[in-house]
Amino acid sequence: MASLMEELISTLSQEKELYLALLPIAEEKTKAIVANNLDELQEITNREQTAVGKISALERKRDEVIANMGIVLGRKPQELTLAELIRITEKQPKDQATLAELKDALGTAVRKLADVNERNNVLIKHSLDMIQFNMNLLQSTRMVQGNNYTKSAGESIPGATQTGMFDAKQ
């Protein structure tokens, strides 16, 4: 069980480091969104995806370690949350303290990352709304250009056709 605990602590430590490494990347992403720098945004997203892939691999490893701990302890892996493992390790104060620190650090890092990601999502939504507004404005302006309120306003101009913003013939 001691080697499983060491492996769990190692895995959680690596996860914590990756989450902490994602925070500045998410902050860079915010700046790229605000600056509307699509090339930089793409590069940041690629780095983010690499880190997320590593986190996913560590999560699978953590699930495997906890499943093995469940076998040793005769408990279902779903019951072995970090809080429960902290409670179980009361006779190993060093492991208990390390698990408690990792639990707090991971929770804090994940919450901060979730906040930054939520802010980025709001910024992207606002950008998309602005793009949609501009598209609608351009389309309505283009449609109005053909309408001159003159004496012959009710007559159609031969050869002139009203097309939408995206003309399939272009």
PDB file of C-alpha atoms in Angstrom:
ATOM      1  CA  MET A   1       0.000   0.000   0.000  1.00  0.00           C
ATOM      2  CA  ALA A   2       2.920   2.359   0.708  1.00  0.00           C
ATOM      3  CA  SER A   3       4.142   2.176  -2.889  1.00  0.00           C
ATOM      4  CA  LEU A   4       0.606   2.872  -4.137  1.00  0.00           C
ATOM      5  CA  MET A   5       0.414   5.908  -1.854  1.00  0.00           C
ATOM      6  CA  GLU A   6       3.765   7.164  -3.162  1.00  0.00           C
ATOM      7  CA  GLU A   7       2.573   6.667  -6.724  1.00  0.00           C
ATOM      8  CA  LEU A   8      -0.683   8.510  -5.981  1.00  0.00           C
ATOM      9  CA  ILE A   9       1.168  11.416  -4.361  1.00  0.00           C
ATOM     10  CA  SER A  10       3.580  11.585  -7.302  1.00  0.00           C
ATOM     11  CA  THR A  11       0.710  11.571  -9.806  1.00  0.00           C
ATOM     12  CA  LEU A  12      -1.218  14.246  -7.914  1.00  0.00           C
ATOM     13  CA  SER A  13       1.913  16.401  -7.667  1.00  0.00           C
ATOM     14  CA  GLN A  14       2.434  16.171 -11.422  1.00  0.00           C
ATOM     15  CA  GLU A  15      -1.221  17.042 -12.038  1.00  0.00           C
ATOM     16  CA  LYS A  16      -0.931  20.064  -9.747  1.00  0.00           C
ATOM     17  CA  GLU A  17       2.156  21.275 -11.623  1.00  0.00           C
ATOM     18  CA  LEU A  18       0.408  20.934 -14.973  1.00  0.00           C
ATOM     19  CA  TYR A  19      -2.659  22.824 -13.753  1.00  0.00           C
ATOM     20  CA  LEU A  20      -0.410  25.566 -12.406  1.00  0.00           C
ATOM     21  CA  ALA A  21       1.405  25.666 -15.763  1.00  0.00           C
ATOM     22  CA  LEU A  22      -1.944  26.065 -17.542  1.00  0.00           C
ATOM     23  CA  LEU A  23      -2.803  29.236 -15.605  1.00  0.00           C
ATOM     24  CA  PRO A  24      -0.312  31.546 -17.376  1.00  0.00           C
ATOM     25  CA  ILE A  25      -1.260  29.964 -20.703  1.00  0.00           C
ATOM     26  CA  ALA A  26      -4.921  30.803 -20.037  1.00  0.00           C
ATOM     27  CA  GLU A  27      -3.910  34.368 -19.127  1.00  0.00           C
ATOM     28  CA  GLU A  28      -1.987  34.651 -22.407  1.00  0.00           C
ATOM     29  CA  LYS A  29      -5.082  33.393 -24.164  1.00  0.00           C
ATOM     30  CA  THR A  30      -7.099  36.225 -22.607  1.00  0.00           C
ATOM     31  CA  LYS A  31      -4.633  38.780 -23.975  1.00  0.00           C
ATOM     32  CA  ALA A  32      -4.714  37.177 -27.434  1.00  0.00           C
ATOM     33  CA  ILE A  33      -8.527  37.213 -27.458  1.00  0.00           C
ATOM     34  CA  VAL A  34      -8.648  40.871 -26.432  1.00  0.00           C
ATOM     35  CA  ALA A  35      -6.011  41.759 -29.045  1.00  0.00           C
ATOM     36  CA  ASN A  36      -7.866  39.665 -31.639  1.00  0.00           C
ATOM     37  CA  ASN A  37      -4.566  37.971 -32.507  1.00  0.00           C
ATOM     38  CA  LEU A  38      -5.738  34.758 -34.151  1.00  0.00           C
ATOM     39  CA  ASP A  39      -2.260  33.403 -34.922  1.00  0.00           C
ATOM     40  CA  GLU A  40      -1.178  33.753 -31.305  1.00  0.00           C
ATOM     41  CA  LEU A  41      -4.508  32.316 -30.152  1.00  0.00           C
ATOM     42  CA  GLN A  42      -3.941  29.233 -32.316  1.00  0.00           C
ATOM     43  CA  GLU A  43      -0.423  28.745 -30.926  1.00  0.00           C
ATOM     44  CA  ILE A  44      -1.669  29.135 -27.355  1.00  0.00           C
ATOM     45  CA  THR A  45      -4.504  26.686 -27.986  1.00  0.00           C
ATOM     46  CA  ASN A  46      -2.003  24.127 -29.295  1.00  0.00           C
ATOM     47  CA  ARG A  47       0.117  24.481 -26.132  1.00  0.00           C
ATOM     48  CA  GLU A  48      -3.030  24.226 -24.034  1.00  0.00           C
ATOM     49  CA  GLN A  49      -4.096  21.028 -25.813  1.00  0.00           C
ATOM     50  CA  THR A  50      -0.693  19.465 -25.178  1.00  0.00           C
ATOM     51  CA  ALA A  51      -0.976  20.177 -21.447  1.00  0.00           C
ATOM     52  CA  VAL A  52      -4.564  18.904 -21.340  1.00  0.00           C
ATOM     53  CA  GLY A  53      -3.435  15.662 -22.998  1.00  0.00           C
ATOM     54  CA  LYS A  54      -0.792  15.193 -20.305  1.00  0.00           C
ATOM     55  CA  ILE A  55      -3.356  15.898 -17.585  1.00  0.00           C
ATOM     56  CA  SER A  56      -5.715  13.324 -19.095  1.00  0.00           C
ATOM     57  CA  ALA A  57      -2.953  10.711 -19.048  1.00  0.00           C
ATOM     58  CA  LEU A  58      -2.225  11.511 -15.395  1.00  0.00           C
ATOM     59  CA  GLU A  59      -5.923  11.276 -14.531  1.00  0.00           C
ATOM     60  CA  ARG A  60      -6.055   7.790 -16.065  1.00  0.00           C
ATOM     61  CA  LYS A  61      -2.972   6.834 -14.067  1.00  0.00           C
ATOM     62  CA  ARG A  62      -4.527   8.248 -10.892  1.00  0.00           C
ATOM     63  CA  ASP A  63      -7.739   6.274 -11.514  1.00  0.00           C
ATOM     64  CA  GLU A  64      -5.660   3.121 -11.978  1.00  0.00           C
ATOM     65  CA  VAL A  65      -3.741   3.711  -8.729  1.00  0.00           C
ATOM     66  CA  ILE A  66      -6.966   4.370  -6.825  1.00  0.00           C
ATOM     67  CA  ALA A  67      -8.516   1.197  -8.297  1.00  0.00           C
ATOM     68  CA  ASN A  68      -5.486  -0.749  -7.056  1.00  0.00           C
ATOM     69  CA  MET A  69      -5.808   0.905  -3.642  1.00  0.00           C
ATOM     70  CA  GLY A  70      -9.455  -0.120  -3.610  1.00  0.00           C
ATOM     71  CA  ILE A  71      -8.448  -3.743  -4.181  1.00  0.00           C
ATOM     72  CA  VAL A  72      -5.915  -3.601  -1.330  1.00  0.00           C
ATOM     73  CA  LEU A  73      -8.394  -1.906   1.017  1.00  0.00           C
ATOM     74  CA  GLY A  74     -11.379  -3.975  -0.104  1.00  0.00           C
ATOM     75  CA  ARG A  75     -13.323  -0.857  -1.116  1.00  0.00           C
ATOM     76  CA  LYS A  76     -14.871   0.450  -4.292  1.00  0.00           C
ATOM     77  CA  PRO A  77     -12.673   2.961  -6.143  1.00  0.00           C
ATOM     78  CA  GLN A  78     -15.590   5.423  -6.270  1.00  0.00           C
ATOM     79  CA  GLU A  79     -15.522   5.580  -2.457  1.00  0.00           C
ATOM     80  CA  LEU A  80     -11.836   6.509  -2.370  1.00  0.00           C
ATOM     81  CA  THR A  81     -11.998  10.249  -2.826  1.00  0.00           C
ATOM     82  CA  LEU A  82      -9.094  12.407  -1.705  1.00  0.00           C
ATOM     83  CA  ALA A  83     -11.052  13.409   1.389  1.00  0.00           C
ATOM     84  CA  GLU A  84     -11.619   9.741   2.234  1.00  0.00           C
ATOM     85  CA  LEU A  85      -7.967   8.862   1.604  1.00  0.00           C
ATOM     86  CA  ILE A  86      -6.930  11.706   3.909  1.00  0.00           C
ATOM     87  CA  ARG A  87      -9.222  10.274   6.575  1.00  0.00           C
ATOM     88  CA  ILE A  88      -7.916   6.733   6.040  1.00  0.00           C
ATOM     89  CA  THR A  89      -4.259   7.787   6.336  1.00  0.00           C
ATOM     90  CA  GLU A  90      -4.598   9.210   9.843  1.00  0.00           C
ATOM     91  CA  LYS A  91      -2.006   6.671  11.067  1.00  0.00           C
ATOM     92  CA  GLN A  92       0.480   7.996   8.462  1.00  0.00           C
ATOM     93  CA  PRO A  93       0.592  11.707   9.326  1.00  0.00           C
ATOM     94  CA  LYS A  94       3.186  12.512   6.661  1.00  0.00           C
ATOM     95  CA  ASP A  95       1.077  10.982   3.862  1.00  0.00           C
ATOM     96  CA  GLN A  96      -2.048  12.540   5.336  1.00  0.00           C
ATOM     97  CA  ALA A  97      -0.497  16.023   5.385  1.00  0.00           C
ATOM     98  CA  THR A  98       0.868  15.634   1.853  1.00  0.00           C
ATOM     99  CA  LEU A  99      -2.516  14.481   0.521  1.00  0.00           C
ATOM    100  CA  ALA A 100      -4.280  17.362   2.288  1.00  0.00           C
ATOM    101  CA  GLU A 101      -1.848  19.903   0.806  1.00  0.00           C
ATOM    102  CA  LEU A 102      -2.226  18.421  -2.672  1.00  0.00           C
ATOM    103  CA  LYS A 103      -6.012  18.384  -2.372  1.00  0.00           C
ATOM    104  CA  ASP A 104      -6.065  22.071  -1.411  1.00  0.00           C
ATOM    105  CA  ALA A 105      -3.506  23.080  -4.056  1.00  0.00           C
ATOM    106  CA  LEU A 106      -5.298  21.161  -6.816  1.00  0.00           C
ATOM    107  CA  GLY A 107      -8.647  22.619  -5.797  1.00  0.00           C
ATOM    108  CA  THR A 108      -7.274  26.152  -5.827  1.00  0.00           C
ATOM    109  CA  ALA A 109      -5.521  25.699  -9.181  1.00  0.00           C
ATOM    110  CA  VAL A 110      -8.592  24.156 -10.811  1.00  0.00           C
ATOM    111  CA  ARG A 111     -10.865  26.935  -9.507  1.00  0.00           C
ATOM    112  CA  LYS A 112      -8.507  29.663 -10.764  1.00  0.00           C
ATOM    113  CA  LEU A 113      -8.220  27.969 -14.145  1.00  0.00           C
ATOM    114  CA  ALA A 114     -12.002  27.596 -14.353  1.00  0.00           C
ATOM    115  CA  ASP A 115     -12.412  31.320 -13.599  1.00  0.00           C
ATOM    116  CA  VAL A 116      -9.948  32.345 -16.318  1.00  0.00           C
ATOM    117  CA  ASN A 117     -11.530  29.931 -18.805  1.00  0.00           C
ATOM    118  CA  GLU A 118     -14.987  31.302 -18.003  1.00  0.00           C
ATOM    119  CA  ARG A 119     -13.709  34.845 -18.585  1.00  0.00           C
ATOM    120  CA  ASN A 120     -12.194  33.716 -21.911  1.00  0.00           C
ATOM    121  CA  ASN A 121     -15.492  32.107 -22.915  1.00  0.00           C
ATOM    122  CA  VAL A 122     -17.347  35.355 -22.165  1.00  0.00           C
ATOM    123  CA  LEU A 123     -14.806  37.354 -24.197  1.00  0.00           C
ATOM    124  CA  ILE A 124     -15.117  34.965 -27.134  1.00  0.00           C
ATOM    125  CA  LYS A 125     -18.914  35.121 -26.948  1.00  0.00           C
ATOM    126  CA  HIS A 126     -18.779  38.926 -26.962  1.00  0.00           C
ATOM    127  CA  SER A 127     -16.432  38.826 -29.964  1.00  0.00           C
ATOM    128  CA  LEU A 128     -18.786  36.511 -31.832  1.00  0.00           C
ATOM    129  CA  ASP A 129     -21.766  38.716 -30.940  1.00  0.00           C
ATOM    130  CA  MET A 130     -19.882  41.749 -32.276  1.00  0.00           C
ATOM    131  CA  ILE A 131     -19.018  39.899 -35.489  1.00  0.00           C
ATOM    132  CA  GLN A 132     -22.675  38.908 -35.899  1.00  0.00           C
ATOM    133  CA  PHE A 133     -23.763  42.509 -35.251  1.00  0.00           C
ATOM    134  CA  ASN A 134     -21.299  43.820 -37.853  1.00  0.00           C
ATOM    135  CA  MET A 135     -22.419  41.203 -40.379  1.00  0.00           C
ATOM    136  CA  ASN A 136     -26.062  42.169 -39.848  1.00  0.00           C
ATOM    137  CA  LEU A 137     -25.189  45.859 -40.094  1.00  0.00           C
ATOM    138  CA  LEU A 138     -23.271  45.360 -43.345  1.00  0.00           C
ATOM    139  CA  GLN A 139     -26.042  43.244 -44.796  1.00  0.00           C
ATOM    140  CA  SER A 140     -28.754  45.744 -43.907  1.00  0.00           C
ATOM    141  CA  THR A 141     -26.630  48.640 -45.230  1.00  0.00           C
ATOM    142  CA  ARG A 142     -26.123  46.819 -48.499  1.00  0.00           C
ATOM    143  CA  MET A 143     -29.829  46.134 -48.841  1.00  0.00           C
ATOM    144  CA  VAL A 144     -30.706  49.783 -48.136  1.00  0.00           C
ATOM    145  CA  GLN A 145     -28.239  51.144 -50.717  1.00  0.00           C
ATOM    146  CA  GLY A 146     -30.516  50.119 -53.588  1.00  0.00           C
ATOM    147  CA  ASN A 147     -33.523  51.905 -52.100  1.00  0.00           C
ATOM    148  CA  ASN A 148     -33.522  55.539 -53.139  1.00  0.00           C
ATOM    149  CA  TYR A 149     -36.606  57.490 -52.224  1.00  0.00           C
ATOM    150  CA  THR A 150     -37.074  59.299 -55.481  1.00  0.00           C
ATOM    151  CA  LYS A 151     -40.028  59.909 -57.760  1.00  0.00           C
ATOM    152  CA  SER A 152     -39.514  56.472 -59.293  1.00  0.00           C
ATOM    153  CA  ALA A 153     -38.895  54.654 -56.017  1.00  0.00           C
ATOM    154  CA  GLY A 154     -41.645  52.145 -56.689  1.00  0.00           C
ATOM    155  CA  GLU A 155     -40.188  51.183 -60.046  1.00  0.00           C
ATOM    156  CA  SER A 156     -37.478  48.585 -60.335  1.00  0.00           C
ATOM    157  CA  ILE A 157     -34.248  49.429 -62.074  1.00  0.00           C
ATOM    158  CA  PRO A 158     -33.650  47.122 -65.037  1.00  0.00           C
ATOM    159  CA  GLY A 159     -30.616  44.857 -64.574  1.00  0.00           C
ATOM    160  CA  ALA A 160     -30.252  45.684 -60.860  1.00  0.00           C
ATOM    161  CA  THR A 161     -30.794  42.811 -58.500  1.00  0.00           C
ATOM    162  CA  GLN A 162     -30.713  42.743 -54.755  1.00  0.00           C
ATOM    163  CA  THR A 163     -28.228  40.195 -53.483  1.00  0.00           C
ATOM    164  CA  GLY A 164     -27.385  39.210 -49.977  1.00  0.00           C
ATOM    165  CA  MET A 165     -24.007  39.645 -48.363  1.00  0.00           C
ATOM    166  CA  PHE A 166     -22.741  36.364 -49.771  1.00  0.00           C
ATOM    167  CA  ASP A 167     -23.425  36.069 -53.457  1.00  0.00           C
ATOM    168  CA  ALA A 168     -22.964  32.484 -54.632  1.00  0.00           C
ATOM    169  CA  LYS A 169     -21.992  33.696 -58.113  1.00  0.00           C
ATOM    170  CA  GLN A 170     -18.897  35.542 -56.882  1.00  0.00           C
TER     171      GLN A 170
END
